mmCIF file of C-alpha atoms and ligand atoms in Angstrom:
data_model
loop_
_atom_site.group_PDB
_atom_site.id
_atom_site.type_symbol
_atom_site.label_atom_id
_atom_site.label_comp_id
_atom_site.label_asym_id
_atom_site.label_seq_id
_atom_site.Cartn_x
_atom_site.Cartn_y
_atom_site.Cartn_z
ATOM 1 C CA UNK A 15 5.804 13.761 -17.910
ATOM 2 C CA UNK A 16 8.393 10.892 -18.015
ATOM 3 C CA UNK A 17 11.493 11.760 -16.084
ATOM 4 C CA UNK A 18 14.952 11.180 -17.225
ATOM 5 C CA UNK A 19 16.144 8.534 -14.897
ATOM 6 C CA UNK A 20 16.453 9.695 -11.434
ATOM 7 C CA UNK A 21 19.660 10.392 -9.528
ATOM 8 C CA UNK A 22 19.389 8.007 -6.441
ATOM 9 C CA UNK A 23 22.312 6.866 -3.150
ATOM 10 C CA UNK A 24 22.495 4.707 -0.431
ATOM 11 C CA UNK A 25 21.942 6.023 2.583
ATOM 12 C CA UNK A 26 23.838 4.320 5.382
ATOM 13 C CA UNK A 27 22.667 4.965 8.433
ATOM 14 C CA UNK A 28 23.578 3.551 12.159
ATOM 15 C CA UNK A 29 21.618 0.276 12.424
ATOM 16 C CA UNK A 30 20.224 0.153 8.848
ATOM 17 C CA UNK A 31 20.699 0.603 4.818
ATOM 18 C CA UNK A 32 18.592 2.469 2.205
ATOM 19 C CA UNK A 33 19.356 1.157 -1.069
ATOM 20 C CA UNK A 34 17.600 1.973 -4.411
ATOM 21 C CA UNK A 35 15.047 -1.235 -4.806
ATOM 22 C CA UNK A 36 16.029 -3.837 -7.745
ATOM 23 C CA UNK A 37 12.560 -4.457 -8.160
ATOM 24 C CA UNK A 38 10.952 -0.931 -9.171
ATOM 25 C CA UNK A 39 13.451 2.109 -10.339
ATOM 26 C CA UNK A 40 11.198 4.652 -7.853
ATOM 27 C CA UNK A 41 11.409 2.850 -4.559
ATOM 28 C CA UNK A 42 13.685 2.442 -2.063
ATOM 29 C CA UNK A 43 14.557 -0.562 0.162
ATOM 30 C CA UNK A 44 15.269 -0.452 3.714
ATOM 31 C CA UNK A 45 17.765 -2.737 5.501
ATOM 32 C CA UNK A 46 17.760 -3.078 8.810
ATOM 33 C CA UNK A 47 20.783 -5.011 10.449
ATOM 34 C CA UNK A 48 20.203 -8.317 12.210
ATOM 35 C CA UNK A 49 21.284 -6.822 15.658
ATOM 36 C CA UNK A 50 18.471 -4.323 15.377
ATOM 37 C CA UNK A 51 15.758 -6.800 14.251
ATOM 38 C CA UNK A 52 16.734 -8.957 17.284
ATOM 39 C CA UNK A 53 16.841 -6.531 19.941
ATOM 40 C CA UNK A 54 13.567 -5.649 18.235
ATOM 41 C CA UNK A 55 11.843 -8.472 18.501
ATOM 42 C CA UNK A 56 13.224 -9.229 22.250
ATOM 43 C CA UNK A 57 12.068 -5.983 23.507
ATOM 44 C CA UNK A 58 8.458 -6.418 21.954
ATOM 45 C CA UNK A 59 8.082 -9.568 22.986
ATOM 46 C CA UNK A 60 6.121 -9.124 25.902
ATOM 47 C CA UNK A 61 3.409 -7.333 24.192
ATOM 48 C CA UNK A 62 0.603 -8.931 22.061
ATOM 49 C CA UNK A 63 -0.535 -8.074 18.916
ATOM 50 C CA UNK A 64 -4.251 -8.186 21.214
ATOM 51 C CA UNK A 65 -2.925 -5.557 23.008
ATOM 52 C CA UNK A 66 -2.096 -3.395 19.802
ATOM 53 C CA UNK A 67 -5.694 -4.205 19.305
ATOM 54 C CA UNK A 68 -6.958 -3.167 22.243
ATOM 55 C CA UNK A 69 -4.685 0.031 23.443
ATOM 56 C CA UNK A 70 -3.900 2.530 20.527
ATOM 57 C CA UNK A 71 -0.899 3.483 22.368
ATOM 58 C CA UNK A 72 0.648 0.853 22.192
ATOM 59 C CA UNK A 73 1.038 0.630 18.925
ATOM 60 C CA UNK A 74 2.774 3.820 18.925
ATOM 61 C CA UNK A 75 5.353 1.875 21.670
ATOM 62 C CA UNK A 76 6.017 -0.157 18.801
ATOM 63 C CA UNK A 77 7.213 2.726 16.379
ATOM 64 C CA UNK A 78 9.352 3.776 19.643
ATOM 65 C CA UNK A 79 11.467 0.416 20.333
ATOM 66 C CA UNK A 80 12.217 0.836 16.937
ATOM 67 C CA UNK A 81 13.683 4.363 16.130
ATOM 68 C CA UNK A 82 15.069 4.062 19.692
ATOM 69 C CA UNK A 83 17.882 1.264 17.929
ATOM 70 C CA UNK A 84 18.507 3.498 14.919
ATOM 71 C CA UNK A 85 19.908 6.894 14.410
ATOM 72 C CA UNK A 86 17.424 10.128 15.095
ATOM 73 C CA UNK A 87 17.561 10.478 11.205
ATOM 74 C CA UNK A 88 15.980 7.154 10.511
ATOM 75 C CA UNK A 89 12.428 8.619 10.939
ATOM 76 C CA UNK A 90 12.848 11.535 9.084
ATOM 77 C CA UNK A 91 14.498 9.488 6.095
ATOM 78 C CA UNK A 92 11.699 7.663 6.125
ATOM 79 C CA UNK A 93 8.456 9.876 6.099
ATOM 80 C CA UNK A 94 10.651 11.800 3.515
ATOM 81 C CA UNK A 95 10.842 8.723 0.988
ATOM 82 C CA UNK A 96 7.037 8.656 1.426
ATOM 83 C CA UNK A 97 6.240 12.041 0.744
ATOM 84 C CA UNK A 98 8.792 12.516 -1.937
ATOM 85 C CA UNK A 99 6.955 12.767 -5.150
ATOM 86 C CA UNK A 100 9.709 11.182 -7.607
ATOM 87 C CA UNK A 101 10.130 7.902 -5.301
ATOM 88 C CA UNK A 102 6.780 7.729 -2.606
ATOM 89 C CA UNK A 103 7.965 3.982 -1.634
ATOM 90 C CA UNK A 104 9.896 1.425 0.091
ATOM 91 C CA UNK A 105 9.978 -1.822 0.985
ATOM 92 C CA UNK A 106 11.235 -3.417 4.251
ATOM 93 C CA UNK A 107 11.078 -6.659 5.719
ATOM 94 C CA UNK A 108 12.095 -8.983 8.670
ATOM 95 C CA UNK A 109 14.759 -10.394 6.672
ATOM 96 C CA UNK A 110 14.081 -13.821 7.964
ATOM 97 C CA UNK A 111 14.787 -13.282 11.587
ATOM 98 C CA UNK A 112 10.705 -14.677 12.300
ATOM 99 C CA UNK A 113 8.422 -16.304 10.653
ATOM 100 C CA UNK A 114 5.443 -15.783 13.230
ATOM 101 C CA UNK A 115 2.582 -13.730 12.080
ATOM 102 C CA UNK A 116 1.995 -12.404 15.459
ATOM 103 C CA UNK A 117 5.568 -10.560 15.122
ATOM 104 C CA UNK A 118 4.410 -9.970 11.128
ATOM 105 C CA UNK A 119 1.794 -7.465 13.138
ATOM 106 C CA UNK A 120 4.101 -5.819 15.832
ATOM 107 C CA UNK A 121 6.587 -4.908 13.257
ATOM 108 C CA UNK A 122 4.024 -3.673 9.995
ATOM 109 C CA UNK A 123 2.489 -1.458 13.360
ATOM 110 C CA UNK A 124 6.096 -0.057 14.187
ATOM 111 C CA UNK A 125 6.254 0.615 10.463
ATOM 112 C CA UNK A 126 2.792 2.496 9.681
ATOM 113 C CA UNK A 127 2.981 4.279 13.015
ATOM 114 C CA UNK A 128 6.137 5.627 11.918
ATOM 115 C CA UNK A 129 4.247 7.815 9.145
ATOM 116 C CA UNK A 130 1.176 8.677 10.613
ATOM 117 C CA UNK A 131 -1.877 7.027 12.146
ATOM 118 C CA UNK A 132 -4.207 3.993 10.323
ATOM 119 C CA UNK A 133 -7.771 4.520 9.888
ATOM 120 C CA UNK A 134 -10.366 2.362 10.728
ATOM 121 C CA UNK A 135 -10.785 -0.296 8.936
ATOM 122 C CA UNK A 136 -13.862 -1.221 8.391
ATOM 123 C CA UNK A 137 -13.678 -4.800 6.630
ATOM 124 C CA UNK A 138 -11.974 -6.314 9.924
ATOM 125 C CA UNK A 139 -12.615 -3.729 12.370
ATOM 126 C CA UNK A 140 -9.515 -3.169 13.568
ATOM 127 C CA UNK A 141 -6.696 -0.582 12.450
ATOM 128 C CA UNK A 142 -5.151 -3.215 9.961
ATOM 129 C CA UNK A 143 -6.989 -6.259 8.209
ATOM 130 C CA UNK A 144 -5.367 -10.046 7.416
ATOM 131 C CA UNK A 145 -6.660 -11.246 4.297
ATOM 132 C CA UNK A 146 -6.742 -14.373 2.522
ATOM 133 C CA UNK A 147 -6.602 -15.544 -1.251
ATOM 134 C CA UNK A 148 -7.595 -18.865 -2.212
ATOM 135 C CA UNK A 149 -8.631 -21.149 -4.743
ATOM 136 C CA UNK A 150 -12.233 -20.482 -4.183
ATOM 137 C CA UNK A 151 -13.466 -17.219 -3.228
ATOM 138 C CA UNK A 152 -17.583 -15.822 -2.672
ATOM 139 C CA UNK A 153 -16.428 -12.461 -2.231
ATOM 140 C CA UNK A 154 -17.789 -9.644 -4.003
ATOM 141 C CA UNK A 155 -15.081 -8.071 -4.580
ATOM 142 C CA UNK A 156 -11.558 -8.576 -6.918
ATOM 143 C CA UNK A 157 -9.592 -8.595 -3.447
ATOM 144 C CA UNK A 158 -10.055 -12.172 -2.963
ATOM 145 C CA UNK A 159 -10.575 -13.692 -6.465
ATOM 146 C CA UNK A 160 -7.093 -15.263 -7.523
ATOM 147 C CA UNK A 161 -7.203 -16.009 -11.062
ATOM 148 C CA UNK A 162 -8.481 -12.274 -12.301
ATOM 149 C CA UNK A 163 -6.351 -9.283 -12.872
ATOM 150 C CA UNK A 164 -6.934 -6.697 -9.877
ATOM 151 C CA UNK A 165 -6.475 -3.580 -11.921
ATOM 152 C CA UNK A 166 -4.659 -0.624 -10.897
ATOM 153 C CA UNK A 167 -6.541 1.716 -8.194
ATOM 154 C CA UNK A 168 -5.979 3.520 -5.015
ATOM 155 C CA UNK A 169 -7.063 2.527 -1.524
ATOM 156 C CA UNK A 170 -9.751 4.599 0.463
ATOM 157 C CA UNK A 171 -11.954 5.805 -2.803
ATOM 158 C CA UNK A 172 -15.007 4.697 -0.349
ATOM 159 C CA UNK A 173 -14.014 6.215 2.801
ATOM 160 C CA UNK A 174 -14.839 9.718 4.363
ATOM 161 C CA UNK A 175 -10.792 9.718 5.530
ATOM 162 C CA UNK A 176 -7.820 10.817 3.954
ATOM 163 C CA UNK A 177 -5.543 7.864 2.666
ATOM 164 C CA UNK A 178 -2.383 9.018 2.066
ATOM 165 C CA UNK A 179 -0.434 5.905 2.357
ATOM 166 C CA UNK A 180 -0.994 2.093 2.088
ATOM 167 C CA UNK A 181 0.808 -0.043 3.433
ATOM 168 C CA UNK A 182 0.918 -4.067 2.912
ATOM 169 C CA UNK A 183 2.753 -7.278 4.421
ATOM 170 C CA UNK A 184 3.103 -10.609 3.083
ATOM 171 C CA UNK A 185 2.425 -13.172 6.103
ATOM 172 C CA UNK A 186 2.826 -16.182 4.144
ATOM 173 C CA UNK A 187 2.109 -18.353 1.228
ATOM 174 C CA UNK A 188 1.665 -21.934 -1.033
ATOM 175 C CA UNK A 189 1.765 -22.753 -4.037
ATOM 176 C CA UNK A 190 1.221 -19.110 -5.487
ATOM 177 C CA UNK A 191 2.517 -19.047 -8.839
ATOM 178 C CA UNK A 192 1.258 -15.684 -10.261
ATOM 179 C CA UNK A 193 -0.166 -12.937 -7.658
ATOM 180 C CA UNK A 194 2.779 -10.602 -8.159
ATOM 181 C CA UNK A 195 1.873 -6.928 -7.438
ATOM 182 C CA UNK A 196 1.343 -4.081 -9.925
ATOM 183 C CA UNK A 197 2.361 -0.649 -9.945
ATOM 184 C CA UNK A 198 2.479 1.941 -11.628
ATOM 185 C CA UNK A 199 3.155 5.507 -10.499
ATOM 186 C CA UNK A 200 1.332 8.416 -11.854
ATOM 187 C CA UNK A 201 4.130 10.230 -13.340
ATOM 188 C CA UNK A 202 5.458 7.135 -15.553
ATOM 189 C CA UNK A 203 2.004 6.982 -16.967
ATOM 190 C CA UNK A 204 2.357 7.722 -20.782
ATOM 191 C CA UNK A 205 -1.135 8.876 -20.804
ATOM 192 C CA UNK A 206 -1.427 11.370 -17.378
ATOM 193 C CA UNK A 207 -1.898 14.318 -19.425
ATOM 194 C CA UNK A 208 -4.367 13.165 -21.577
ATOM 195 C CA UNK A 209 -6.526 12.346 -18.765
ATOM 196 C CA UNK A 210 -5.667 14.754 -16.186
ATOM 197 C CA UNK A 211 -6.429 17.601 -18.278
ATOM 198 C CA UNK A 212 -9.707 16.154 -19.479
ATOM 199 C CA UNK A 213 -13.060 17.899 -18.978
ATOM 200 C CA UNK A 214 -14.200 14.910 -16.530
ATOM 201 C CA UNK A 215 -11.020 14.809 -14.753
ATOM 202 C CA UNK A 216 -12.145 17.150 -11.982
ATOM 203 C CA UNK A 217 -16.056 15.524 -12.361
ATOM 204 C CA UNK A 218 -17.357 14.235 -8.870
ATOM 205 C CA UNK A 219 -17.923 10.671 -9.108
ATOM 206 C CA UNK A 220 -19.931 8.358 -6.166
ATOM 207 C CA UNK A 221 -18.082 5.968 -4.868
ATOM 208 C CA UNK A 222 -19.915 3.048 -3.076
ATOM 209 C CA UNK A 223 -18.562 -0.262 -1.240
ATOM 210 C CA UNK A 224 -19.778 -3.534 -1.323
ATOM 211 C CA UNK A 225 -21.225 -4.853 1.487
ATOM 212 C CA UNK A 226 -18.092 -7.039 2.507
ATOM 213 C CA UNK A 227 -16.218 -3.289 3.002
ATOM 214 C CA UNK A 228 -18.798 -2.252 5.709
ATOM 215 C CA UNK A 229 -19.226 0.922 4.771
ATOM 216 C CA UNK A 230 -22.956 1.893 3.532
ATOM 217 C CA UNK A 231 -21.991 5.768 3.353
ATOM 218 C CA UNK A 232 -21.418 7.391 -0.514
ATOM 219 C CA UNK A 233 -18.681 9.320 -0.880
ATOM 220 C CA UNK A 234 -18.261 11.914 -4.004
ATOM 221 C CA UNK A 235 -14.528 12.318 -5.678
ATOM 222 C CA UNK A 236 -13.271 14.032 -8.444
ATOM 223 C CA UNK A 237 -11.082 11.312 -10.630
ATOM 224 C CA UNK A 238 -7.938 13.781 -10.547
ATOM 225 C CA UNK A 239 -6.905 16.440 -7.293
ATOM 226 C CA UNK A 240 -4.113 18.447 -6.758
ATOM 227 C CA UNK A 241 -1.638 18.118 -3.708
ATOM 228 C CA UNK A 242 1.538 19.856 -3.296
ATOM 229 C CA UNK A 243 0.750 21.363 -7.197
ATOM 230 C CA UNK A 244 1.070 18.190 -8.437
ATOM 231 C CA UNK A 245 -1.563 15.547 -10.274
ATOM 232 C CA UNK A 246 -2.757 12.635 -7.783
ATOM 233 C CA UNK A 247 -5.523 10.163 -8.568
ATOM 234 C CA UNK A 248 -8.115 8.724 -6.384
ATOM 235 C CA UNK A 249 -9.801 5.526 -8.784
ATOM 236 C CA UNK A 250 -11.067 1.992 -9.046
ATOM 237 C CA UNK A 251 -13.366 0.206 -11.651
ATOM 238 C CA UNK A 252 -15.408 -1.459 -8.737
ATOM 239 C CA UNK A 253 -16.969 1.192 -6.709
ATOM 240 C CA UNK A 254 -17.007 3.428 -8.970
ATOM 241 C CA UNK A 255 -20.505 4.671 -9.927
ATOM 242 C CA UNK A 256 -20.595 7.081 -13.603
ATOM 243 C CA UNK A 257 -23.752 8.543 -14.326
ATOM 244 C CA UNK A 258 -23.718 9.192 -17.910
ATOM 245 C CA UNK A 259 -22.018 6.968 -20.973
ATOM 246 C CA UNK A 260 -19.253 9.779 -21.292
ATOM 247 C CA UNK A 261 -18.157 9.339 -17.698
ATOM 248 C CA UNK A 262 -18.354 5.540 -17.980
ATOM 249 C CA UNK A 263 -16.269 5.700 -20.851
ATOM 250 C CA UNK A 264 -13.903 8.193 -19.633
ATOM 251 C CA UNK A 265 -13.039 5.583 -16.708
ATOM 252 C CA UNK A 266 -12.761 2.803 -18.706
ATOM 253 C CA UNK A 267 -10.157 4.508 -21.135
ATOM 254 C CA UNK A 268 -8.058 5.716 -18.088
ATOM 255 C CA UNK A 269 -8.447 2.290 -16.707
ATOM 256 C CA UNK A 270 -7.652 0.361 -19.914
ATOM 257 C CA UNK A 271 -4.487 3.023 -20.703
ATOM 258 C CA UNK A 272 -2.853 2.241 -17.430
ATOM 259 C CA UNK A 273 -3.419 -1.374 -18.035
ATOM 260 C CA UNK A 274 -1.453 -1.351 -20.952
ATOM 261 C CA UNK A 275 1.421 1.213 -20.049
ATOM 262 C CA UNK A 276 4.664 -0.291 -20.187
ATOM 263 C CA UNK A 277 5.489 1.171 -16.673
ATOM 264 C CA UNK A 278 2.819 -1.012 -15.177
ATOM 265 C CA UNK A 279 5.585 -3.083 -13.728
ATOM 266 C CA UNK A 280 5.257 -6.507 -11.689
ATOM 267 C CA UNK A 281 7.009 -6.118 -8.303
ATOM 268 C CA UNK A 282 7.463 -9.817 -6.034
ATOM 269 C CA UNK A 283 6.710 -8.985 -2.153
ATOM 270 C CA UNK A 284 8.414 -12.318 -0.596
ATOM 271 C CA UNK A 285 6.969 -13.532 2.759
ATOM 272 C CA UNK A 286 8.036 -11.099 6.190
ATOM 273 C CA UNK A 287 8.387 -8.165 3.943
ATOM 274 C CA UNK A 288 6.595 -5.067 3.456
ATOM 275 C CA UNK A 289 5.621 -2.196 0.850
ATOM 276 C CA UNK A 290 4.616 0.813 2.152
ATOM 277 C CA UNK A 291 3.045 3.445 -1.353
ATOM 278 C CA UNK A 292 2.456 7.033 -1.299
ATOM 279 C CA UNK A 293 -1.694 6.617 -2.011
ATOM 280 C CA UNK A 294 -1.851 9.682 -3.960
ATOM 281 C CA UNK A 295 0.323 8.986 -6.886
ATOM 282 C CA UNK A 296 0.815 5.111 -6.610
ATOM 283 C CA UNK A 297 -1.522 2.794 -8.083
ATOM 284 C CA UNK A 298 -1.500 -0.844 -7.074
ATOM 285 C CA UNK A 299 -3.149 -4.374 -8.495
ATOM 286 C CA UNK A 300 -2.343 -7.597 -8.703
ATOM 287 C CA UNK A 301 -1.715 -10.628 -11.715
ATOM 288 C CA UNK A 302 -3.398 -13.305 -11.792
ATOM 289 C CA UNK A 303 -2.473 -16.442 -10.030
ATOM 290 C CA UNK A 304 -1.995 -20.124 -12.344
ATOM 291 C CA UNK A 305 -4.681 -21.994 -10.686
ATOM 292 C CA UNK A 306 -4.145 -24.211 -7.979
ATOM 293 C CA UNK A 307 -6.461 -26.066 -5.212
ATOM 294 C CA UNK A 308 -3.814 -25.635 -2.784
ATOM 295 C CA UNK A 309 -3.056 -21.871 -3.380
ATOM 296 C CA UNK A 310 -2.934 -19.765 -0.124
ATOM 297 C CA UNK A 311 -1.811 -16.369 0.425
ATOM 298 C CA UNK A 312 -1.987 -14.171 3.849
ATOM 299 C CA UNK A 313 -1.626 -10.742 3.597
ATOM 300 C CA UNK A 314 -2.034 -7.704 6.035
ATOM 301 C CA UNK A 315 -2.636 -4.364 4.644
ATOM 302 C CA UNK A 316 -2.915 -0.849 6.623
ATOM 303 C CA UNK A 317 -4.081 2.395 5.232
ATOM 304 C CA UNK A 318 -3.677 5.867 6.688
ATOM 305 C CA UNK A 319 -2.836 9.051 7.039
ATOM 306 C CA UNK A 320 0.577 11.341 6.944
ATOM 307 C CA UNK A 321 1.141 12.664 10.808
HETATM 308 FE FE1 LIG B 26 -5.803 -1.820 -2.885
#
């Protein structure tokens, strides 16, 4: 399954780069010059993010200010990286031009809206969610709890919707030493075939959210789909429900295998930048922080799906 290594350019374009990312040999990160972020910024100022809240269209306004300062490929490029199975990510970020969180929101909205539409989320209630993660945490979920592992799983295993793409943002941080993000997609995985052509890789499995997630509905998936002829994944240990000891253990192999795969890789996400995955080959987590009373992390995320 492992493919030799892949044959990747720049792609200059007017008003922005795409560069193959340092941090992860699949994704791609986008550049886009200072000029453009400015005239970005100036030209959304006016709007709130309570008015992306409140008017769906204008979040779509968002998406247009942008592409309007960059070539009529820029779009196009884009989507493509997403849907491209041998790459399926980028990052992108403000580059430092702003450092307020309300401009965090306009420009992660210009970014998802680009793609496709964001479902509901439920947890927040709004089309995106801010998060925290702290030192102390009564969740009831790993989303929140610092000093564990979140191991590797999609996004939308819970909800009735398509996911096809997550997207998060790094609003800020303190004294976070640790937290990097995880990833690992499918087709470095060592183990894929193993699993994928299982007996239980096409078993429907109930998913169900804890109560933080807002959503009391059960949905059943299979652990392994196809899309485009291709193996994609839709897992995570928490919600999650076997009903026998061989499906229980079957997830908790597959779960422990990508764990260990040496193509799990860390990935850093500093502050004003985003990653936007492909959801159906990606998988995403997060290390451990070192524990500190002081440690603070924002974060927005989006999920949704292709237009
Ligand atoms: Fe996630």
């Amino acid at each position: 399954m492992i493919e030799t290594k892949l044959e990747r350019k720049t792609i200059k374009g007017n008003g922005y780069e795409i560069k193959p990312s340092l941090d992860h040999g699949r994704m791609y990160e986008i550049e886009l010059d200072r000029e453009v972020l400015a005239r970005f910024f100036e030209e959304v100022k006016t709007i709130s993010s309570q008015q992306l809240d409140y008017i769906p269209y204008m979040r779509f306004i968002m998406t247009d200010k942008l592409v309007k300062l960059l070539d009529e490929n820029f779009q196009k490029t884009v989507r493509g990286i997403l849907h491209d199975r041998s790459t399926g990510g980028f990052t992108v970020g403000v580059g430092g031009y702003t450092e307020d969180t309300e401009e965090y929101v306009k420009f992660s909205t210009a970014f998802s809206h680009l793609v496709g539409i964001p479902n509901f989320d439920a947890m927040s209630g709004n089309y995106y969610a801010r998060f925290s993660v702290k030192h102390t945490d009564d969740s009831d979920s790993y989303l929140r709890q610092a000093y564990r592992l979140f191991t590797l799983h999609t996004d939308g295993t819970y909800v009735d919707e398509a996911t096809d793409w997550l997207l998060m943002m790094k609003f800020g941080e303190e004294h976070a030493v640790g937290g990097r993000s995880r990833l690992l997609h499918l087709d470095d995985w060592e183990d894929l075939d193993h699993f994928y052509n299982h007996p239980l890789a096409t078993q429907k499995l109930v998913y169900k959210a804890p109560p933080s997630k807002n959503v009391i509905k059960e949905v059943f998936r299979t652990t392994f789909y196809e899309r485009n002829n291709e193996p994609c994944m839709c897992f995570i240990d928490q919600f999650v429900h076997p009903s026998s000891i061989e499906e229980a253990t079957y997830l908790k192999d597959l779960s422990s295998s990508m764990e260990k795969s040496s193509e799990t890789k860390g990935v850093d996400l500093p502050e004003g930048k985003l990653v936007m995955l492909n959801n159906h080959f990606w998988l995403h987590g997060r290390e451990a922080f070192e524990e500190n009373p002081a440690l603070h992390r924002e974060l927005l995320r989006q999920r949704g799906r292709f237009a």
